Structure formats: C-alpha cells, structure tokens
mmCIF file of N, CA and C in Angstrom:
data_model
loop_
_atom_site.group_PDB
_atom_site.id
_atom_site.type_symbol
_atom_site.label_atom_id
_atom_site.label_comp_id
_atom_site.label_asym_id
_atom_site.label_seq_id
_atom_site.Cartn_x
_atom_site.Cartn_y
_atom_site.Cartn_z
ATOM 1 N N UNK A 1 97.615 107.920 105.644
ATOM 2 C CA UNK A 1 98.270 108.184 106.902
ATOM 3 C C UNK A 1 99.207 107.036 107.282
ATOM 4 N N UNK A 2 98.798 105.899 106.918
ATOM 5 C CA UNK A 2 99.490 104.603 107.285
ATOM 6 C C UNK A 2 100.964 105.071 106.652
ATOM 7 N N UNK A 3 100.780 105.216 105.251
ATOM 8 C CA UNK A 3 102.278 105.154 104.697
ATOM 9 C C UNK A 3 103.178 106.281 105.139
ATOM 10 N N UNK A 4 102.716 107.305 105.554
ATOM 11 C CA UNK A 4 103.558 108.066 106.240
ATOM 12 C C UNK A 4 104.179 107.948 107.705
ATOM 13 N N UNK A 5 103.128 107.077 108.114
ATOM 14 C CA UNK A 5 103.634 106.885 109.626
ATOM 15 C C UNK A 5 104.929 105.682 109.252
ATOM 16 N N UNK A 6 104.646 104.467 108.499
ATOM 17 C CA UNK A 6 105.527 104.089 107.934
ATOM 18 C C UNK A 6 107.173 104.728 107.267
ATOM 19 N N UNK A 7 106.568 105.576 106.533
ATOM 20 C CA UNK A 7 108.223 106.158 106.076
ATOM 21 C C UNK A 7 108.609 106.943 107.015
ATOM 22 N N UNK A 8 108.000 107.410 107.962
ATOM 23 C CA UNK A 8 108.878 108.137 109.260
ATOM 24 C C UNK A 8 109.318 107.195 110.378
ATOM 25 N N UNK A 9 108.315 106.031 110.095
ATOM 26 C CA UNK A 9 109.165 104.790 111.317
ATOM 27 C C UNK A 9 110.506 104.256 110.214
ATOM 28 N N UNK A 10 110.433 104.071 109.285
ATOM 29 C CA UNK A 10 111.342 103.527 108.368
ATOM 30 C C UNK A 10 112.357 104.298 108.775
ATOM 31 N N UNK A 11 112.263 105.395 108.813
ATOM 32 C CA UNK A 11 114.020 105.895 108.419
ATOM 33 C C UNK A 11 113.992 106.350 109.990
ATOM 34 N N UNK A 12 113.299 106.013 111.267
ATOM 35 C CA UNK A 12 113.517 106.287 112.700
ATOM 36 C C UNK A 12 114.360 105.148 113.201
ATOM 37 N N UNK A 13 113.742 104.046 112.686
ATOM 38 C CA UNK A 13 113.897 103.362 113.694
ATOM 39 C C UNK A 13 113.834 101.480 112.925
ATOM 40 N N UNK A 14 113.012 101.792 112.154
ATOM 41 C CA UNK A 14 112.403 100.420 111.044
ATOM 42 C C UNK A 14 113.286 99.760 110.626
ATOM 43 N N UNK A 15 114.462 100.723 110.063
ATOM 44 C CA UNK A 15 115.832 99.878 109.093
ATOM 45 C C UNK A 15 116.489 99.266 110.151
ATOM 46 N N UNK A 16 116.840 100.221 111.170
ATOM 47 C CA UNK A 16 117.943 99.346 112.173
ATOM 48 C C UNK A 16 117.078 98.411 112.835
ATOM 49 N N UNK A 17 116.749 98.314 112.807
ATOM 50 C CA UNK A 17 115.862 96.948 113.803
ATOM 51 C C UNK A 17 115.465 96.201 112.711
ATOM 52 N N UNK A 18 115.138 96.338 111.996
ATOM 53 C CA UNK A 18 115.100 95.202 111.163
ATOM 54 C C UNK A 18 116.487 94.388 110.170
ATOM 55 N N UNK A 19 117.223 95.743 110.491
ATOM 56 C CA UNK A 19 119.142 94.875 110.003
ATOM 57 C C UNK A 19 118.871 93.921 111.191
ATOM 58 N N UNK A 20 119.407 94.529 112.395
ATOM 59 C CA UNK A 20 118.885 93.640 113.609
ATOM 60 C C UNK A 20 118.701 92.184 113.359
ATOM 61 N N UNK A 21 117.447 92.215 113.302
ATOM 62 C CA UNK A 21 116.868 91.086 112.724
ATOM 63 C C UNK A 21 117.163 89.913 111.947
ATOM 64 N N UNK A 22 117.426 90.941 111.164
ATOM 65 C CA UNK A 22 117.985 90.014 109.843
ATOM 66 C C UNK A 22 119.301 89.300 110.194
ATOM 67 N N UNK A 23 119.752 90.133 110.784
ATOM 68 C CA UNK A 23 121.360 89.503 111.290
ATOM 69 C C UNK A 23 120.915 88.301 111.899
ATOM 70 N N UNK A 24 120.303 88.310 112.722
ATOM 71 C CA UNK A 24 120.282 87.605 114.343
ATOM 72 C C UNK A 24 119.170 86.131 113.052
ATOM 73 N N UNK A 25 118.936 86.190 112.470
ATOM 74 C CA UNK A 25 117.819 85.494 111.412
ATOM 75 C C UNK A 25 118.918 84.420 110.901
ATOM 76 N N UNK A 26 120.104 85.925 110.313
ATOM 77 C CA UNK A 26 121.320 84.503 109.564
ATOM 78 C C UNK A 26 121.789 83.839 110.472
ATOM 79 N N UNK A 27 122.165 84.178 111.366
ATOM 80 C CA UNK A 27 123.212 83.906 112.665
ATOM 81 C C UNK A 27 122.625 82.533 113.424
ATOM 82 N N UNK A 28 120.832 82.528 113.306
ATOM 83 C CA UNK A 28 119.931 81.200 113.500
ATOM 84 C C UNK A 28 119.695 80.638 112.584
ATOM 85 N N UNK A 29 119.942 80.729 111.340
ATOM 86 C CA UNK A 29 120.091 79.835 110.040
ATOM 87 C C UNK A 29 121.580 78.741 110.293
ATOM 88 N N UNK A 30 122.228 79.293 110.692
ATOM 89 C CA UNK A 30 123.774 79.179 110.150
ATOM 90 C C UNK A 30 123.640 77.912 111.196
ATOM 91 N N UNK A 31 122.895 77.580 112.194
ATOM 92 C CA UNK A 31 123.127 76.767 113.161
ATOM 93 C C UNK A 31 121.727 75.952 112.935
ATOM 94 N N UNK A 32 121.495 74.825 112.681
ATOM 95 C CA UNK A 32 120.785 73.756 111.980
ATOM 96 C C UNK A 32 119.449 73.497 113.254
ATOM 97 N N UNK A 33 119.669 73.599 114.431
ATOM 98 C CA UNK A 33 119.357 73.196 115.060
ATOM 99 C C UNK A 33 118.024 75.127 115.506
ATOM 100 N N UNK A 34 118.596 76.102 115.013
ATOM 101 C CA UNK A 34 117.997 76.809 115.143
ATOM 102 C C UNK A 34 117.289 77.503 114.223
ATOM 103 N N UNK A 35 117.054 77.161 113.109
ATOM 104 C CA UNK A 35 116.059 78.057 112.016
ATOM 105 C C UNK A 35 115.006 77.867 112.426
ATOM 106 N N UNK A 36 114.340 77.497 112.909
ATOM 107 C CA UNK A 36 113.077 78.250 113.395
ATOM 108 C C UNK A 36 113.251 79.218 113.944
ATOM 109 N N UNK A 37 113.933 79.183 114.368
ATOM 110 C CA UNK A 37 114.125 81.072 115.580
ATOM 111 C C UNK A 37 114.578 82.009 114.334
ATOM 112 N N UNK A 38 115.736 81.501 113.187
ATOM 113 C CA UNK A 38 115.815 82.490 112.342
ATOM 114 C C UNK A 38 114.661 82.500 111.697
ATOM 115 N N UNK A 39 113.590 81.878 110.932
ATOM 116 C CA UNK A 39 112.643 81.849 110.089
ATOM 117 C C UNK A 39 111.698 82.853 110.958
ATOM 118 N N UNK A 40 111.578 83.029 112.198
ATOM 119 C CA UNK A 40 110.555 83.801 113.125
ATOM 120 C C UNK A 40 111.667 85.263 113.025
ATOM 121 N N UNK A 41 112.812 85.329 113.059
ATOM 122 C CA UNK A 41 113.509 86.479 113.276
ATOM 123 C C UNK A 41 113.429 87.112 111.802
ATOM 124 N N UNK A 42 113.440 86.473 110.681
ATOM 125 C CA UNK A 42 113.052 87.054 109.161
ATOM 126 C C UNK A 42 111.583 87.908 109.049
ATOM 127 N N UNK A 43 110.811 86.537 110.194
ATOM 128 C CA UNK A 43 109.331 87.242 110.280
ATOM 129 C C UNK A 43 109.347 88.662 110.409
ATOM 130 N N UNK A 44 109.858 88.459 112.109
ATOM 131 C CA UNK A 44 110.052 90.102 112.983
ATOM 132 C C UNK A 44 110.208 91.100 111.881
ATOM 133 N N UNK A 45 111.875 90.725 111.234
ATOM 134 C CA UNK A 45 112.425 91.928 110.161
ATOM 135 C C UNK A 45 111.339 92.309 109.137
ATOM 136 N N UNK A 46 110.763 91.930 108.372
ATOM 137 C CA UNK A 46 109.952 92.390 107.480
ATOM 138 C C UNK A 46 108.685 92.995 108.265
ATOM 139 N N UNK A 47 107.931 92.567 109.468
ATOM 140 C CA UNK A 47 107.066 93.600 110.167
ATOM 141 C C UNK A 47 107.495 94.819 110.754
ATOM 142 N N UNK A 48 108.701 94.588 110.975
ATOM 143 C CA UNK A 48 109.649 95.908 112.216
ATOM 144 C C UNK A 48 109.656 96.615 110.720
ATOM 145 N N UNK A 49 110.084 96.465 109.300
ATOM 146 C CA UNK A 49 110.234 97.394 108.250
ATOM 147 C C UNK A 49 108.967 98.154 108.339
ATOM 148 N N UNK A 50 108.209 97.632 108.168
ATOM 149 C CA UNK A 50 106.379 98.447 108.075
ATOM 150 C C UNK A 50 105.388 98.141 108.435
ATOM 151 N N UNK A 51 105.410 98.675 110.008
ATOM 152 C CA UNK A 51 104.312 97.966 111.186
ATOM 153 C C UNK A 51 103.255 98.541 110.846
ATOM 154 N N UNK A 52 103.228 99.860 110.718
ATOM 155 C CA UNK A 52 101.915 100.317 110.052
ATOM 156 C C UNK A 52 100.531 99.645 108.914
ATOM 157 N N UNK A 53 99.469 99.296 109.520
ATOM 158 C CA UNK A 53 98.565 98.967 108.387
ATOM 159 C C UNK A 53 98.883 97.323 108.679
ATOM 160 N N UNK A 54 99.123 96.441 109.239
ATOM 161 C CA UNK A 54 99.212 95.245 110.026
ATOM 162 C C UNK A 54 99.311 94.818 111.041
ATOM 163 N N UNK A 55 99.019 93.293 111.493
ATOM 164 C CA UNK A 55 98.908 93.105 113.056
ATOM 165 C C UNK A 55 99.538 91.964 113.520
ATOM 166 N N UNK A 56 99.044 91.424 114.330
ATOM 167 C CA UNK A 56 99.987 89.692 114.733
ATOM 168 C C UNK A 56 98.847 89.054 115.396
ATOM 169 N N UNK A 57 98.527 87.429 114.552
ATOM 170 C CA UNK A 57 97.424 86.825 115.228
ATOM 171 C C UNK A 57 98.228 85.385 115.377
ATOM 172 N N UNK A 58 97.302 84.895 116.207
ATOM 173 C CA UNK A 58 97.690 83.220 116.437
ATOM 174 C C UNK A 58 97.692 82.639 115.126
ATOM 175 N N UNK A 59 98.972 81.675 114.690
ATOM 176 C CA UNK A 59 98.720 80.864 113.462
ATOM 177 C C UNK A 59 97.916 79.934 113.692
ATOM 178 N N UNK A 60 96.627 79.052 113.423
ATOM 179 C CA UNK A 60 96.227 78.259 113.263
ATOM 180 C C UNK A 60 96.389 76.816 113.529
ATOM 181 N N UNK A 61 96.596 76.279 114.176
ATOM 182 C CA UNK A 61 97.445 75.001 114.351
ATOM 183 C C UNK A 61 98.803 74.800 114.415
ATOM 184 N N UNK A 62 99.125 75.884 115.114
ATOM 185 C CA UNK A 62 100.776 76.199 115.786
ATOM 186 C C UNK A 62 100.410 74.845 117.171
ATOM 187 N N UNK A 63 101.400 74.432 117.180
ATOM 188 C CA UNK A 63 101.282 72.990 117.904
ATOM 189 C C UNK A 63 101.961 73.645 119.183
ATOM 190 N N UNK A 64 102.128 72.296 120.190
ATOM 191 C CA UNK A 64 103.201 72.096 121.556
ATOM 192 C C UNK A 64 104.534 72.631 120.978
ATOM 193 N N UNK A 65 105.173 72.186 119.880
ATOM 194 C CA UNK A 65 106.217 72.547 119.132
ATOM 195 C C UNK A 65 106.873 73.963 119.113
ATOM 196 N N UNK A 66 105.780 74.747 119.351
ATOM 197 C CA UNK A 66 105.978 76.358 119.043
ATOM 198 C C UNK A 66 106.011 76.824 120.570
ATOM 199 N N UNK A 67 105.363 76.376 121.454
ATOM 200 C CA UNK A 67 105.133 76.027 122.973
ATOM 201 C C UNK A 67 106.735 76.272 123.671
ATOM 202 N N UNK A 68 107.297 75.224 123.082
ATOM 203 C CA UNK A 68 108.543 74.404 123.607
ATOM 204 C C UNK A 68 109.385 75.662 123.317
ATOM 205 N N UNK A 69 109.218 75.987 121.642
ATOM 206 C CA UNK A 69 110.246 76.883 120.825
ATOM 207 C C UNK A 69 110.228 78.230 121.485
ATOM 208 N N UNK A 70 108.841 78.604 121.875
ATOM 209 C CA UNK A 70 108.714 80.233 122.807
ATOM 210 C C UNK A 70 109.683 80.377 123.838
ATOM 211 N N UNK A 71 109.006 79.090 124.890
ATOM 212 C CA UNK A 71 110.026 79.019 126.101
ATOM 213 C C UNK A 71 112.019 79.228 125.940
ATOM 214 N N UNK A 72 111.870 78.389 125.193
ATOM 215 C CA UNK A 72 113.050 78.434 124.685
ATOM 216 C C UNK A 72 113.940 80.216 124.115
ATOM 217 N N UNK A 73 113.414 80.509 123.218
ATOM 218 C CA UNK A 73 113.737 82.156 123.333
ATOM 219 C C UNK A 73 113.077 82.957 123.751
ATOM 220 N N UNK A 74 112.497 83.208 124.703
ATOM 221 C CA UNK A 74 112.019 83.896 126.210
ATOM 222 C C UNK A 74 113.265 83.727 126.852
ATOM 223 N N UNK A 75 113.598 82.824 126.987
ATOM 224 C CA UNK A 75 114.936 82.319 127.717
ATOM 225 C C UNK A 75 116.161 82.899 127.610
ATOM 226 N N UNK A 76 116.225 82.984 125.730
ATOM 227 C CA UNK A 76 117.597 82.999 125.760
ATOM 228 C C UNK A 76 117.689 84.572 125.065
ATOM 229 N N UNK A 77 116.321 85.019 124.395
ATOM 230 C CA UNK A 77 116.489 86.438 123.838
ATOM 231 C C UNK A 77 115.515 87.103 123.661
ATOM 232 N N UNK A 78 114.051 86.457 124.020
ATOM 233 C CA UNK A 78 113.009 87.529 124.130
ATOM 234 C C UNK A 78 112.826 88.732 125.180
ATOM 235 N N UNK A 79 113.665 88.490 126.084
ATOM 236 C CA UNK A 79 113.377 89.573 127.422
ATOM 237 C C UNK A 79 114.307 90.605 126.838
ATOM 238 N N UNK A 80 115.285 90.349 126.513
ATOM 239 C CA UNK A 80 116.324 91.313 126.125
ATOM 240 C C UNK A 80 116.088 91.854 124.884
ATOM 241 N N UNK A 81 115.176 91.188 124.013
ATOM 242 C CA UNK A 81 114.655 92.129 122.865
ATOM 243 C C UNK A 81 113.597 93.343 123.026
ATOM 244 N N UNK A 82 112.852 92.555 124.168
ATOM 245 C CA UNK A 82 111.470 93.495 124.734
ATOM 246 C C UNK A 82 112.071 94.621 126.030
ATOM 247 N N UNK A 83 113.337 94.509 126.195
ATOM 248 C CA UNK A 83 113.817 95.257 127.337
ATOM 249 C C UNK A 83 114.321 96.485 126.058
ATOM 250 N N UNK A 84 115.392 95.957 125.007
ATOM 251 C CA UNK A 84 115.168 97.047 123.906
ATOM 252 C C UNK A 84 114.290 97.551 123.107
ATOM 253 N N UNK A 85 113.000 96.762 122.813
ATOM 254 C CA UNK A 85 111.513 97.315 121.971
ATOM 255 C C UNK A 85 111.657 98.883 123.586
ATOM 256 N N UNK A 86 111.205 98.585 124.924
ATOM 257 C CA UNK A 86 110.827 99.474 125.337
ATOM 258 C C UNK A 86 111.830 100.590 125.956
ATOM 259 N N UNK A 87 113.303 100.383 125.282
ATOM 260 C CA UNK A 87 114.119 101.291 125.577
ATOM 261 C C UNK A 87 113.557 102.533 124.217
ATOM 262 N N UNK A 88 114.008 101.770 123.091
ATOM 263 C CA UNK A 88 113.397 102.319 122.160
ATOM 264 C C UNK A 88 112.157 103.683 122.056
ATOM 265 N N UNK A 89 110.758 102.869 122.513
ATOM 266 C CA UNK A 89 109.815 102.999 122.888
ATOM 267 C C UNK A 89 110.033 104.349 123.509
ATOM 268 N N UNK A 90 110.697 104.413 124.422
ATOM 269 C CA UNK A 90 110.802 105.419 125.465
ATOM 270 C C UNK A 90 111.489 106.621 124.758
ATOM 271 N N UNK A 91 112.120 106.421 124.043
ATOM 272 C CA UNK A 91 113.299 107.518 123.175
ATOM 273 C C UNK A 91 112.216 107.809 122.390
ATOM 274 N N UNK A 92 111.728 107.322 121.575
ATOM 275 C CA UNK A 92 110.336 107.913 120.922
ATOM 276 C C UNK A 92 109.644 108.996 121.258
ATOM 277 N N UNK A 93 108.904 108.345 122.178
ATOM 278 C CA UNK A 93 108.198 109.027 123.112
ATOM 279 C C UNK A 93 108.120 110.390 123.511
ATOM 280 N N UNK A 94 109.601 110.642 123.432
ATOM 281 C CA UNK A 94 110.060 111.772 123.708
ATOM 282 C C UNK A 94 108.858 113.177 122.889
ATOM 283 N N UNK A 95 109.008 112.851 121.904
ATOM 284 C CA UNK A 95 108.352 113.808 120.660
ATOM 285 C C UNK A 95 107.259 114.051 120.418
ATOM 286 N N UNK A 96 105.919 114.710 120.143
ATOM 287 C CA UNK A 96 105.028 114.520 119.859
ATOM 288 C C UNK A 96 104.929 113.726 118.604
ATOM 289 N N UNK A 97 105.737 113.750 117.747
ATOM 290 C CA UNK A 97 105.818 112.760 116.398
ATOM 291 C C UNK A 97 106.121 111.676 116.804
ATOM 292 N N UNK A 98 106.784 111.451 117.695
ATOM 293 C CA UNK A 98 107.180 109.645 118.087
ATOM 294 C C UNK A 98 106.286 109.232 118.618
ATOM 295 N N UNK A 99 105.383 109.829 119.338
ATOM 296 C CA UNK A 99 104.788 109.278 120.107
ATOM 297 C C UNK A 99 103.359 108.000 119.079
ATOM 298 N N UNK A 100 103.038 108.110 118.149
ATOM 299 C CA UNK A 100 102.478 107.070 117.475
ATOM 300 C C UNK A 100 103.714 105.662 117.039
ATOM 301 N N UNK A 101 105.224 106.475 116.807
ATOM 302 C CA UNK A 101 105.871 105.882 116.524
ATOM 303 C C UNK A 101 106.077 104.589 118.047
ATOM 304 N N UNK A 102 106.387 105.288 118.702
ATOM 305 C CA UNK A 102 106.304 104.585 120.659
ATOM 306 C C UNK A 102 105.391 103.375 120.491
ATOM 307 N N UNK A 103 104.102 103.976 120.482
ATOM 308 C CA UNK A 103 103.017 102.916 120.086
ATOM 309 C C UNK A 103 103.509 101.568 119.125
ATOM 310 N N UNK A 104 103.856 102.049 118.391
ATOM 311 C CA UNK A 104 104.095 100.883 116.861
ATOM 312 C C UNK A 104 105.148 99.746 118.096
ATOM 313 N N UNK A 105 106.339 100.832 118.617
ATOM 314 C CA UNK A 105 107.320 99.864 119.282
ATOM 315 C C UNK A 105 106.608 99.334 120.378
ATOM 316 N N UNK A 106 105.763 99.532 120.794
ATOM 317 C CA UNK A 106 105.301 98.561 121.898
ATOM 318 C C UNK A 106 104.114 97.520 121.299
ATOM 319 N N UNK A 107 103.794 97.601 120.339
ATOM 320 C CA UNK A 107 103.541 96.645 119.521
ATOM 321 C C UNK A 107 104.113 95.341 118.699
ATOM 322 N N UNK A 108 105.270 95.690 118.831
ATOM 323 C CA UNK A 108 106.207 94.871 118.764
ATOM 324 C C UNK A 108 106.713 93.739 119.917
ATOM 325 N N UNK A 109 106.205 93.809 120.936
ATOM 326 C CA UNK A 109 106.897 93.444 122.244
ATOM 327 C C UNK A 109 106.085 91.984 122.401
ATOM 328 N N UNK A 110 105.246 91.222 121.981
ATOM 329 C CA UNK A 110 104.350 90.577 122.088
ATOM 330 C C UNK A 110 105.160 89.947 120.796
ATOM 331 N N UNK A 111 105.298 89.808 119.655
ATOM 332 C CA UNK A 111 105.992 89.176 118.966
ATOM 333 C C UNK A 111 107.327 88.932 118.558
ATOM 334 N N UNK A 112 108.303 89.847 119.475
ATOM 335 C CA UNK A 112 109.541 89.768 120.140
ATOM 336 C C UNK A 112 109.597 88.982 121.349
ATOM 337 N N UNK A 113 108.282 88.850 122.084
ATOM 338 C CA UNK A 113 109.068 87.875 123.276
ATOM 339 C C UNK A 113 108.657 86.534 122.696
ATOM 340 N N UNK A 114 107.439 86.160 121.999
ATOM 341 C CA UNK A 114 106.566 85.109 121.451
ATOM 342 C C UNK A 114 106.457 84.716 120.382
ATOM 343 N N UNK A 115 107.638 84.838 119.053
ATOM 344 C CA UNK A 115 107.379 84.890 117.731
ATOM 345 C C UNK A 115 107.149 83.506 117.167
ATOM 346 N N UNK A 116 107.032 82.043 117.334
ATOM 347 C CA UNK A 116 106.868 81.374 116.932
ATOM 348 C C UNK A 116 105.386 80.852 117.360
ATOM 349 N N UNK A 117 104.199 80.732 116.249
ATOM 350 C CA UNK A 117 103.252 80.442 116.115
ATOM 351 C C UNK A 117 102.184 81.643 116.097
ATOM 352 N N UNK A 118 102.712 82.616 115.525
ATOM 353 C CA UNK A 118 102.119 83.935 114.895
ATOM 354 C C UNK A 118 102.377 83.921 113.708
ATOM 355 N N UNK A 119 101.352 85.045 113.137
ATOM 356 C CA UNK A 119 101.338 84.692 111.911
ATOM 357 C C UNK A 119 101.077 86.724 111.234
ATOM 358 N N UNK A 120 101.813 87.176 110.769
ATOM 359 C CA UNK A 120 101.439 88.565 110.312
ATOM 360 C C UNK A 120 100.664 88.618 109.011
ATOM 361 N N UNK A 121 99.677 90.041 109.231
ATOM 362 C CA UNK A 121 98.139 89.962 108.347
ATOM 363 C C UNK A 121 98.181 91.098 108.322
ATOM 364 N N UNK A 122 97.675 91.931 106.995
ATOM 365 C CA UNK A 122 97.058 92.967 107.227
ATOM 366 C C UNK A 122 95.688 93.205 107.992
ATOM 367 N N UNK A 123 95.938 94.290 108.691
ATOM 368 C CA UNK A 123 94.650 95.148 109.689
ATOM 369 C C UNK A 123 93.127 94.650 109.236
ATOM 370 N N UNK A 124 92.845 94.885 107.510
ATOM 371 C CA UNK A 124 91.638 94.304 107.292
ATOM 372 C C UNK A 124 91.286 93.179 107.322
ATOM 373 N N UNK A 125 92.230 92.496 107.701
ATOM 374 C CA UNK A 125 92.199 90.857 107.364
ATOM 375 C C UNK A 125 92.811 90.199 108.752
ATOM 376 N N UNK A 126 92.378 90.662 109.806
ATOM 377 C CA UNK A 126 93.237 90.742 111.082
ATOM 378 C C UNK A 126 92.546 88.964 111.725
ATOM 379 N N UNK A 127 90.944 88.622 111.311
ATOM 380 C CA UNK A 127 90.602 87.861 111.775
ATOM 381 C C UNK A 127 90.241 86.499 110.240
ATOM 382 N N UNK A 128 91.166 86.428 109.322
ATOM 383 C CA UNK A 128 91.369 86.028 108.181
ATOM 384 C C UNK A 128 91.849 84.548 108.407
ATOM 385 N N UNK A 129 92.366 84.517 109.273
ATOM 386 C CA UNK A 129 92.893 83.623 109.818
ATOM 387 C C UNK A 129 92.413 82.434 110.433
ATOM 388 N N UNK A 130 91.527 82.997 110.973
ATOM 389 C CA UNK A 130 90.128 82.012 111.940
ATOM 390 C C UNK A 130 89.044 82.000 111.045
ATOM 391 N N UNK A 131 88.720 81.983 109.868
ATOM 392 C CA UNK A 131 87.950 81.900 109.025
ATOM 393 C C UNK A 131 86.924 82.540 109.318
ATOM 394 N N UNK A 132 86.949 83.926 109.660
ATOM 395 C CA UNK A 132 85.886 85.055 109.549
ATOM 396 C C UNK A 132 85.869 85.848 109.149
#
C-alpha cells in the first residue's frame, strides 16, 4: 500500500515539490554562507519524493547551532513553505484519493518550518535513533 500511495503522491504532487526543493537547495549552495539551509532543502527533496513508509525524528546531538539556523529560516522561508505545504494540502483534500495524500502534505509542515536538526528514518526504525 505504501508504494502506491507513493507513486500516486509522486506524479500528484512529489516531483514538483521536490524540483522545488532542489532548486531552492542549489540556490543555498551557491551562497557559502548558506548550505546548511541547502543541505536541509536536499533533505526535504528526497522525503517530499517518497513520504510514504518514513518519518522525521530529532537528530541526536543537533546543537544551539541548528537552534540559531531554524530561527533563521522560520524567518526568512519556513512560514511561506508551510503556508504552501497547506495550500497544497487543501487542493488534495478535495478527493477522496487525496485525502491520504493531504495527510502526507501536512506531514511535511513540521520539517518545512524546522528542517535543521532532523534526521529522516524509515517508519520501522522511527525510534533508531535514540538507541531503541
């Protein structure tokens, strides 16, 4: 079931948001002072491809550093990413088929406003992280 909910988010909604991504990833590479925000925006892109069957946990010794880095794009592009996760969201919704899809996008909204010092895992391995 996972992979199908997958290849119907893929070709809904998965590719463009994760070009998205990817763009906005080079665009914070290209500027020295910001790859961390691209290295977290590469993150996003490869989960936004196939949210299905994975989750988002605290990394482990994500410092003040990641603290500073949140605030920082909250600021300048997490609201406006999570204002589009739930435009999205809502267009979904519409369908009885979107509506798991809806879900996936509001799952997203928590590591669109907060992506630095997360860490993506598969579902079985959700608490893998904290050594349990």
């Amino acid at each position: 079931m996972k992979t199908l909910l997958n290849l119907i988010w893929f070709v809904l909604a998965g590719f463009w948001l994760a070009v998205g991504y990817a763009l906005a990833g080079v665009l914070c590479c290209a500027l020295i002072v910001t790859i961390p925000f691209g290295i977290a925006s590469f993150r996003i892109a490869s989960y936004v491809l196939w949210p299905f069957g994975r989750t988002i946990v605290d990394k482990p010794g994500a410092g003040g550093w990641s603290a500073i880095g949140n605030i920082i794009w909250v600021l300048v592009a997490g609201v406006w990413i999570a204002i589009g996760q739930l435009t999205t969201a809502a267009a979904l919704a519409v369908t009885i088929i979107g509506i798991p899809l809806a879900i996936a996008n509001l799952k997203l909204i928590p590591i669109s406003l907060l992506p630095l010092g997360k860490q993506i895992v598969p579902t079985d391995r959700a608490f893998a992280a904290y050594g349990r």
